Amino acid sequence: MSGEAPIPNLKKYIDDMLTWVRGKGKILIIVHDNPDPDCFASAMALSHMFVMKLNREAVIAFSGMIVRSENLTMAKQLQIPLTPLTILDIKEFQVICMVDTQPGVGNNSLPPGTRVDILIDHHPMHKLSKGCRWVDIRPEYGVTATILYEYLVAQNISIGTKLATALFYAIKSETQDLGREANRPDRDAYLRLFPLSNKKLLYEIDHPKLPIEYFLALNSALKHAKIFDKVLIANLREILFPEIVAELADILLRLEEIETVLCMGLYNDEMVLSMRTIRHDCNVGEIIKSLVDGRGTAGGHGMMAGGKVDHVSSSLKDMLTVENFLTIRLLNTLGMPKVKPRKLIQRSLMKAVAK
């Protein structure tokens, strides 16, 4: 009933949607694999709306793992009720919702052909999403949680401390404190939610203890990173959890003189990819799709994106072959096919010696 165009009367849209849900049975909310704070907060907010307006509980389902320390701490401290999708029978649910992901995009475990009734997301519209009953997709928003915050405001639903903390942290982490892909609604939500949030919980979520695997992956990233002018490409080789790829891409983008980062790591026969950029004239969401064309799936926004290459073995030769073809495609796309690489570690040592 909607799409990428703005909804002129949000309250009426939600009222009509709730009326439709009221006559149905069990409600399921599905987030993307290896969920992040935006998934958590968006699902919590939608579930809260169903409770407050319909007195109906919803099941929040996820797939993959929650390993990143900040995400684990968030789920634990905010007591987010999460259920593995693998132990559920989707046929038992009459209302199926998706937040922060879409059918067929490759980053969720929704069985192919499964009906989705309610879809709320901030990523570009996927072709399968047009068949959903209630679709609210806003690519101009930096965070899906902001959309759900507006749902609660439109319905005049109170927001408790835990939910406010979840929504605020989702906006904070996804937009890097409003510095990345944040628009006016994201900023407004951020400022209004901050006074309602629990500052002690925010500190605990933002500053967790890190496992040794994090530092091993960071070491691998630094060791194998190659610099092509202002582009950095890092192959982490085999990784223990997929979330580390995006986490390290964010860190590597902070290197001086670097404008674009492609980070990759092998997990379960898939080369997991993450791209980041500070360039406003560069849409890495579209670029990463072209990189994996014919080999995998990908998607994202202008300044951040993710994807995967399928059927990659754990042999070093196979991992380096994938790195090579991705590097060639990326450099050709950016119009710099003849730029020679430099090792990050060698470059750092040379600069240190020069000083």
Tab-separated table of C-alpha atoms in Angstrom:
chain	number	residue	atom	x	y	z
A	1	MET	CA	0.000	0.000	0.000
A	2	SER	CA	3.033	2.214	0.095
A	3	GLY	CA	6.612	2.190	-1.121
A	4	GLU	CA	9.450	4.642	-1.507
A	5	ALA	CA	7.105	7.652	-1.776
A	6	PRO	CA	6.335	9.542	1.469
A	7	ILE	CA	3.189	8.480	3.297
A	8	PRO	CA	0.952	11.587	3.366
A	9	ASN	CA	-0.993	10.601	6.484
A	10	LEU	CA	1.164	8.333	8.620
A	11	LYS	CA	-1.338	7.967	11.450
A	12	LYS	CA	-4.117	6.817	9.118
A	13	TYR	CA	-1.726	4.431	7.365
A	14	ILE	CA	-0.784	2.846	10.700
A	15	ASP	CA	-4.419	2.811	11.862
A	16	ASP	CA	-5.429	0.906	8.734
A	17	MET	CA	-2.511	-1.491	9.157
A	18	LEU	CA	-3.390	-2.151	12.813
A	19	THR	CA	-7.023	-2.748	11.864
A	20	TRP	CA	-5.855	-5.360	9.381
A	21	VAL	CA	-3.560	-7.005	11.946
A	22	ARG	CA	-6.284	-7.020	14.600
A	23	GLY	CA	-8.232	-9.684	12.759
A	24	LYS	CA	-5.262	-11.989	12.313
A	25	GLY	CA	-3.459	-14.559	14.463
A	26	LYS	CA	0.144	-14.870	15.624
A	27	ILE	CA	2.630	-12.123	14.691
A	28	LEU	CA	6.237	-12.706	13.639
A	29	ILE	CA	8.886	-9.992	13.219
A	30	ILE	CA	11.972	-11.035	11.212
A	31	VAL	CA	15.251	-9.103	11.168
A	32	HIS	CA	18.331	-9.662	9.032
A	33	ASP	CA	20.987	-12.273	9.776
A	34	ASN	CA	23.582	-11.425	12.432
A	35	PRO	CA	21.335	-8.578	13.652
A	36	ASP	CA	22.658	-5.162	14.611
A	37	PRO	CA	21.297	-2.355	16.851
A	38	ASP	CA	19.000	-1.036	14.116
A	39	CYS	CA	17.375	-4.480	13.858
A	40	PHE	CA	16.984	-4.760	17.624
A	41	ALA	CA	15.498	-1.308	18.141
A	42	SER	CA	13.181	-1.463	15.114
A	43	ALA	CA	11.796	-4.864	16.106
A	44	MET	CA	11.363	-3.748	19.725
A	45	ALA	CA	9.462	-0.634	18.633
A	46	LEU	CA	7.147	-2.516	16.266
A	47	SER	CA	6.484	-5.161	18.919
A	48	HIS	CA	5.782	-2.423	21.470
A	49	MET	CA	3.253	-0.833	19.136
A	50	PHE	CA	1.386	-4.134	18.750
A	51	VAL	CA	1.276	-4.535	22.532
A	52	MET	CA	0.107	-0.991	23.225
A	53	LYS	CA	-2.479	-0.724	20.443
A	54	LEU	CA	-3.686	-4.313	20.053
A	55	ASN	CA	-2.636	-5.971	23.309
A	56	ARG	CA	-0.844	-8.542	21.143
A	57	GLU	CA	2.635	-9.999	21.666
A	58	ALA	CA	4.915	-10.573	18.664
A	59	VAL	CA	7.793	-13.009	18.284
A	60	ILE	CA	11.093	-11.415	17.191
A	61	ALA	CA	13.120	-13.892	15.121
A	62	PHE	CA	16.728	-13.754	13.992
A	63	SER	CA	19.225	-15.995	12.187
A	64	GLY	CA	22.984	-16.218	12.249
A	65	MET	CA	24.886	-15.070	15.309
A	66	ILE	CA	25.062	-12.135	17.663
A	67	VAL	CA	28.778	-11.916	18.357
A	68	ARG	CA	29.843	-8.281	18.190
A	69	SER	CA	30.396	-7.246	21.800
A	70	GLU	CA	28.279	-4.084	21.580
A	71	ASN	CA	25.354	-6.012	20.097
A	72	LEU	CA	25.574	-8.788	22.678
A	73	THR	CA	25.652	-6.255	25.484
A	74	MET	CA	22.699	-4.374	23.994
A	75	ALA	CA	20.583	-7.529	23.683
A	76	LYS	CA	21.451	-8.602	27.220
A	77	GLN	CA	21.167	-5.275	29.031
A	78	LEU	CA	17.930	-4.272	27.310
A	79	GLN	CA	16.496	-7.792	27.705
A	80	ILE	CA	15.462	-8.037	24.054
A	81	PRO	CA	13.371	-11.199	23.539
A	82	LEU	CA	14.960	-12.936	20.550
A	83	THR	CA	14.061	-16.334	19.094
A	84	PRO	CA	16.123	-18.254	16.510
A	85	LEU	CA	14.151	-18.470	13.280
A	86	THR	CA	15.280	-22.090	12.822
A	87	ILE	CA	13.168	-23.326	15.743
A	88	LEU	CA	9.982	-21.657	14.503
A	89	ASP	CA	7.366	-22.905	12.061
A	90	ILE	CA	6.578	-19.856	9.933
A	91	LYS	CA	3.305	-21.456	8.846
A	92	GLU	CA	1.977	-20.920	12.380
A	93	PHE	CA	2.105	-17.138	11.946
A	94	GLN	CA	-0.681	-15.201	10.238
A	95	VAL	CA	1.160	-11.863	10.261
A	96	ILE	CA	4.773	-11.781	9.049
A	97	CYS	CA	6.747	-8.559	9.402
A	98	MET	CA	10.254	-7.649	8.268
A	99	VAL	CA	12.285	-4.714	9.552
A	100	ASP	CA	15.649	-3.401	8.329
A	101	THR	CA	15.742	-6.010	5.546
A	102	GLN	CA	13.656	-7.169	2.580
A	103	PRO	CA	12.695	-10.428	0.865
A	104	GLY	CA	15.282	-11.738	-1.544
A	105	VAL	CA	18.138	-9.364	-0.704
A	106	GLY	CA	20.380	-12.173	0.562
A	107	ASN	CA	21.017	-10.952	4.113
A	108	ASN	CA	18.130	-12.733	5.836
A	109	SER	CA	16.979	-16.337	6.228
A	110	LEU	CA	13.365	-15.905	5.136
A	111	PRO	CA	12.493	-19.054	3.149
A	112	PRO	CA	12.026	-18.242	-0.560
A	113	GLY	CA	8.408	-17.674	-1.511
A	114	THR	CA	7.315	-16.794	2.028
A	115	ARG	CA	4.615	-14.141	2.212
A	116	VAL	CA	5.589	-10.900	3.977
A	117	ASP	CA	2.730	-8.717	5.163
A	118	ILE	CA	4.415	-5.724	6.805
A	119	LEU	CA	7.746	-4.385	5.547
A	120	ILE	CA	9.584	-1.426	7.078
A	121	ASP	CA	13.094	-0.570	5.909
A	122	HIS	CA	15.490	2.219	4.948
A	123	HIS	CA	17.330	0.387	2.174
A	124	PRO	CA	16.448	0.820	-1.527
A	125	MET	CA	13.363	-1.063	-2.713
A	126	HIS	CA	13.975	-4.653	-3.840
A	127	LYS	CA	11.783	-6.028	-6.610
A	128	LEU	CA	10.206	-8.703	-4.359
A	129	SER	CA	9.191	-6.076	-1.806
A	130	LYS	CA	6.539	-4.661	-4.108
A	131	GLY	CA	4.422	-7.754	-3.494
A	132	CYS	CA	4.131	-7.151	0.262
A	133	ARG	CA	0.838	-5.845	1.631
A	134	TRP	CA	2.074	-2.976	3.835
A	135	VAL	CA	5.320	-1.455	2.578
A	136	ASP	CA	7.077	1.543	4.106
A	137	ILE	CA	10.531	1.925	2.577
A	138	ARG	CA	12.439	5.194	3.022
A	139	PRO	CA	15.935	5.103	1.476
A	140	GLU	CA	16.433	8.744	2.376
A	141	TYR	CA	16.428	7.817	6.079
A	142	GLY	CA	19.686	6.795	7.722
A	143	VAL	CA	18.093	4.329	10.119
A	144	THR	CA	15.037	2.050	10.133
A	145	ALA	CA	14.670	2.763	13.864
A	146	THR	CA	13.847	6.384	13.038
A	147	ILE	CA	10.875	5.235	10.964
A	148	LEU	CA	9.589	3.103	13.851
A	149	TYR	CA	10.114	5.993	16.254
A	150	GLU	CA	7.841	8.076	14.024
A	151	TYR	CA	5.254	5.264	14.161
A	152	LEU	CA	5.186	5.460	17.964
A	153	VAL	CA	4.937	9.252	17.907
A	154	ALA	CA	2.137	9.180	15.317
A	155	GLN	CA	0.210	6.743	17.502
A	156	ASN	CA	0.930	8.756	20.670
A	157	ILE	CA	2.511	5.691	22.300
A	158	SER	CA	4.705	6.224	25.350
A	159	ILE	CA	8.352	5.207	25.021
A	160	GLY	CA	9.939	3.696	28.119
A	161	THR	CA	13.581	3.993	29.122
A	162	LYS	CA	14.746	0.674	27.633
A	163	LEU	CA	13.051	1.262	24.290
A	164	ALA	CA	14.302	4.866	24.165
A	165	THR	CA	17.822	3.618	24.880
A	166	ALA	CA	17.547	1.014	22.119
A	167	LEU	CA	16.226	3.510	19.558
A	168	PHE	CA	18.796	6.140	20.483
A	169	TYR	CA	21.709	3.707	20.319
A	170	ALA	CA	20.500	2.382	16.950
A	171	ILE	CA	20.571	5.903	15.481
A	172	LYS	CA	23.862	6.696	17.199
A	173	SER	CA	25.665	3.590	15.938
A	174	GLU	CA	24.155	3.429	12.443
A	175	THR	CA	24.887	7.084	11.648
A	176	GLN	CA	28.134	7.328	13.644
A	177	ASP	CA	26.638	10.020	15.908
A	178	LEU	CA	24.784	11.664	12.985
A	179	GLY	CA	27.976	11.978	10.948
A	180	ARG	CA	27.050	9.357	8.329
A	181	GLU	CA	23.885	9.318	6.200
A	182	ALA	CA	21.715	11.015	8.815
A	183	ASN	CA	18.830	13.183	7.638
A	184	ARG	CA	16.540	15.606	9.447
A	185	PRO	CA	14.191	12.931	10.915
A	186	ASP	CA	17.209	10.958	12.214
A	187	ARG	CA	18.594	14.067	13.899
A	188	ASP	CA	15.229	14.977	15.414
A	189	ALA	CA	14.719	11.461	16.779
A	190	TYR	CA	18.279	11.373	18.136
A	191	LEU	CA	17.827	14.626	20.045
A	192	ARG	CA	14.386	13.724	21.405
A	193	LEU	CA	15.373	10.219	22.506
A	194	PHE	CA	18.608	11.154	24.237
A	195	PRO	CA	16.948	12.673	27.356
A	196	LEU	CA	14.759	9.539	27.687
A	197	SER	CA	17.628	7.053	27.439
A	198	ASN	CA	19.597	5.406	30.239
A	199	LYS	CA	23.095	6.904	30.088
A	200	LYS	CA	24.684	4.160	32.188
A	201	LEU	CA	23.315	1.487	29.849
A	202	LEU	CA	24.511	3.468	26.839
A	203	TYR	CA	28.017	3.554	28.263
A	204	GLU	CA	27.995	-0.197	28.948
A	205	ILE	CA	26.785	-0.953	25.427
A	206	ASP	CA	29.295	1.402	23.813
A	207	HIS	CA	32.313	0.241	25.833
A	208	PRO	CA	32.144	-3.558	26.209
A	209	LYS	CA	35.055	-5.868	26.839
A	210	LEU	CA	36.324	-7.301	23.551
A	211	PRO	CA	37.181	-10.969	22.893
A	212	ILE	CA	40.659	-11.991	21.742
A	213	GLU	CA	39.174	-12.906	18.330
A	214	TYR	CA	38.562	-9.205	17.709
A	215	PHE	CA	42.241	-8.375	18.056
A	216	LEU	CA	43.303	-11.388	15.983
A	217	ALA	CA	41.013	-10.195	13.172
A	218	LEU	CA	42.335	-6.649	13.524
A	219	ASN	CA	45.887	-7.979	13.251
A	220	SER	CA	44.945	-9.882	10.089
A	221	ALA	CA	43.329	-6.767	8.610
A	222	LEU	CA	46.412	-4.633	9.215
A	223	LYS	CA	48.757	-7.357	7.962
A	224	HIS	CA	46.946	-7.953	4.679
A	225	ALA	CA	45.579	-4.464	3.908
A	226	LYS	CA	46.578	-2.977	0.553
A	227	ILE	CA	46.332	0.684	-0.373
A	228	PHE	CA	45.516	1.865	-3.886
A	229	ASP	CA	45.871	5.652	-3.695
A	230	LYS	CA	42.864	6.588	-1.483
A	231	VAL	CA	41.258	3.138	-1.573
A	232	LEU	CA	42.053	0.444	1.008
A	233	ILE	CA	41.262	-3.253	0.479
A	234	ALA	CA	41.689	-5.704	3.356
A	235	ASN	CA	41.275	-9.485	3.236
A	236	LEU	CA	40.880	-10.898	6.765
A	237	ARG	CA	41.077	-14.446	5.389
A	238	GLU	CA	39.093	-16.855	7.609
A	239	ILE	CA	36.997	-15.231	10.349
A	240	LEU	CA	35.105	-16.619	13.341
A	241	PHE	CA	32.077	-14.352	13.015
A	242	PRO	CA	30.820	-12.281	10.056
A	243	GLU	CA	30.088	-9.051	11.959
A	244	ILE	CA	33.803	-8.334	12.348
A	245	VAL	CA	34.091	-7.457	8.647
A	246	ALA	CA	31.852	-4.382	8.910
A	247	GLU	CA	33.333	-3.434	12.264
A	248	LEU	CA	36.870	-3.372	10.899
A	249	ALA	CA	35.768	-1.598	7.713
A	250	ASP	CA	34.577	1.279	9.905
A	251	ILE	CA	37.913	1.353	11.728
A	252	LEU	CA	40.047	1.193	8.567
A	253	LEU	CA	38.095	4.077	7.018
A	254	ARG	CA	39.564	6.275	9.755
A	255	LEU	CA	43.076	5.879	8.329
A	256	GLU	CA	44.422	9.210	7.124
A	257	GLU	CA	44.110	9.856	3.376
A	258	ILE	CA	41.759	6.885	2.887
A	259	GLU	CA	38.354	7.648	1.342
A	260	THR	CA	36.964	4.188	0.486
A	261	VAL	CA	37.375	0.778	2.138
A	262	LEU	CA	36.501	-2.725	0.950
A	263	CYS	CA	36.885	-5.287	3.720
A	264	MET	CA	36.318	-9.041	3.322
A	265	GLY	CA	36.513	-12.248	5.325
A	266	LEU	CA	35.675	-15.916	4.756
A	267	TYR	CA	32.863	-17.390	6.836
A	268	ASN	CA	31.014	-20.656	6.117
A	269	ASP	CA	32.108	-20.872	2.442
A	270	GLU	CA	31.076	-17.271	1.813
A	271	MET	CA	33.322	-14.264	1.397
A	272	VAL	CA	31.560	-11.654	3.523
A	273	LEU	CA	32.026	-8.088	2.224
A	274	SER	CA	31.669	-4.634	3.691
A	275	MET	CA	32.241	-1.292	1.961
A	276	ARG	CA	32.549	2.150	3.496
A	277	THR	CA	33.288	5.561	2.004
A	278	ILE	CA	33.422	9.201	3.007
A	279	ARG	CA	32.797	10.323	-0.569
A	280	HIS	CA	29.344	11.794	-1.173
A	281	ASP	CA	29.702	11.343	-4.936
A	282	CYS	CA	30.242	7.576	-4.582
A	283	ASN	CA	27.322	5.162	-4.068
A	284	VAL	CA	28.938	2.062	-2.592
A	285	GLY	CA	25.547	0.344	-2.469
A	286	GLU	CA	25.495	0.271	-6.256
A	287	ILE	CA	29.220	-0.391	-6.553
A	288	ILE	CA	29.174	-3.478	-4.356
A	289	LYS	CA	26.305	-4.935	-6.389
A	290	SER	CA	28.450	-4.659	-9.505
A	291	LEU	CA	31.409	-6.248	-7.687
A	292	VAL	CA	29.503	-9.441	-6.825
A	293	ASP	CA	27.406	-9.592	-9.990
A	294	GLY	CA	27.096	-13.236	-10.981
A	295	ARG	CA	28.911	-14.422	-7.872
A	296	GLY	CA	26.755	-13.396	-4.916
A	297	THR	CA	24.379	-10.809	-3.442
A	298	ALA	CA	24.824	-7.308	-2.030
A	299	GLY	CA	23.081	-4.073	-1.166
A	300	GLY	CA	23.375	-0.897	0.842
A	301	HIS	CA	23.335	2.882	0.766
A	302	GLY	CA	25.466	5.659	-0.600
A	303	MET	CA	28.227	5.520	2.033
A	304	MET	CA	27.923	2.000	3.493
A	305	ALA	CA	27.099	-1.391	2.001
A	306	GLY	CA	27.572	-5.105	2.475
A	307	GLY	CA	27.386	-8.324	0.520
A	308	LYS	CA	28.859	-11.756	-0.016
A	309	VAL	CA	30.467	-13.964	-2.646
A	310	ASP	CA	29.089	-17.497	-2.607
A	311	HIS	CA	30.906	-20.840	-2.771
A	312	VAL	CA	34.406	-19.845	-1.672
A	313	SER	CA	36.604	-22.571	-0.189
A	314	SER	CA	38.985	-22.068	2.732
A	315	SER	CA	42.065	-22.622	0.564
A	316	LEU	CA	44.372	-19.624	0.448
A	317	LYS	CA	44.393	-19.788	-3.346
A	318	ASP	CA	40.602	-19.513	-3.526
A	319	MET	CA	40.462	-16.632	-1.041
A	320	LEU	CA	43.153	-14.701	-2.910
A	321	THR	CA	41.434	-15.370	-6.254
A	322	VAL	CA	38.229	-13.785	-4.928
A	323	GLU	CA	40.176	-10.856	-3.504
A	324	ASN	CA	41.869	-10.352	-6.877
A	325	PHE	CA	38.701	-10.302	-8.976
A	326	LEU	CA	36.961	-7.990	-6.491
A	327	THR	CA	39.976	-5.670	-6.512
A	328	ILE	CA	40.064	-5.533	-10.309
A	329	ARG	CA	36.335	-4.847	-10.532
A	330	LEU	CA	36.502	-2.144	-7.854
A	331	LEU	CA	39.473	-0.325	-9.355
A	332	ASN	CA	37.894	-0.459	-12.836
A	333	THR	CA	34.625	0.889	-11.437
A	334	LEU	CA	36.448	3.757	-9.728
A	335	GLY	CA	38.393	4.554	-12.895
A	336	MET	CA	41.806	3.646	-11.482
A	337	PRO	CA	42.711	0.258	-13.048
A	338	LYS	CA	46.463	0.903	-13.262
A	339	VAL	CA	47.077	2.059	-9.690
A	340	LYS	CA	49.685	-0.101	-7.978
A	341	PRO	CA	49.101	-1.353	-4.418
A	342	ARG	CA	51.128	-0.569	-1.325
A	343	LYS	CA	51.071	-2.576	1.871
A	344	LEU	CA	49.597	-0.709	4.834
A	345	ILE	CA	52.251	-1.957	7.265
A	346	GLN	CA	55.125	-1.147	4.900
A	347	ARG	CA	53.681	2.306	4.287
A	348	SER	CA	53.386	2.995	8.011
A	349	LEU	CA	56.949	1.861	8.694
A	350	MET	CA	58.314	3.987	5.879
A	351	LYS	CA	56.520	7.082	7.183
A	352	ALA	CA	57.763	6.382	10.710
A	353	VAL	CA	61.383	6.030	9.479
A	354	ALA	CA	61.084	9.235	7.458
A	355	LYS	CA	60.149	11.111	10.593
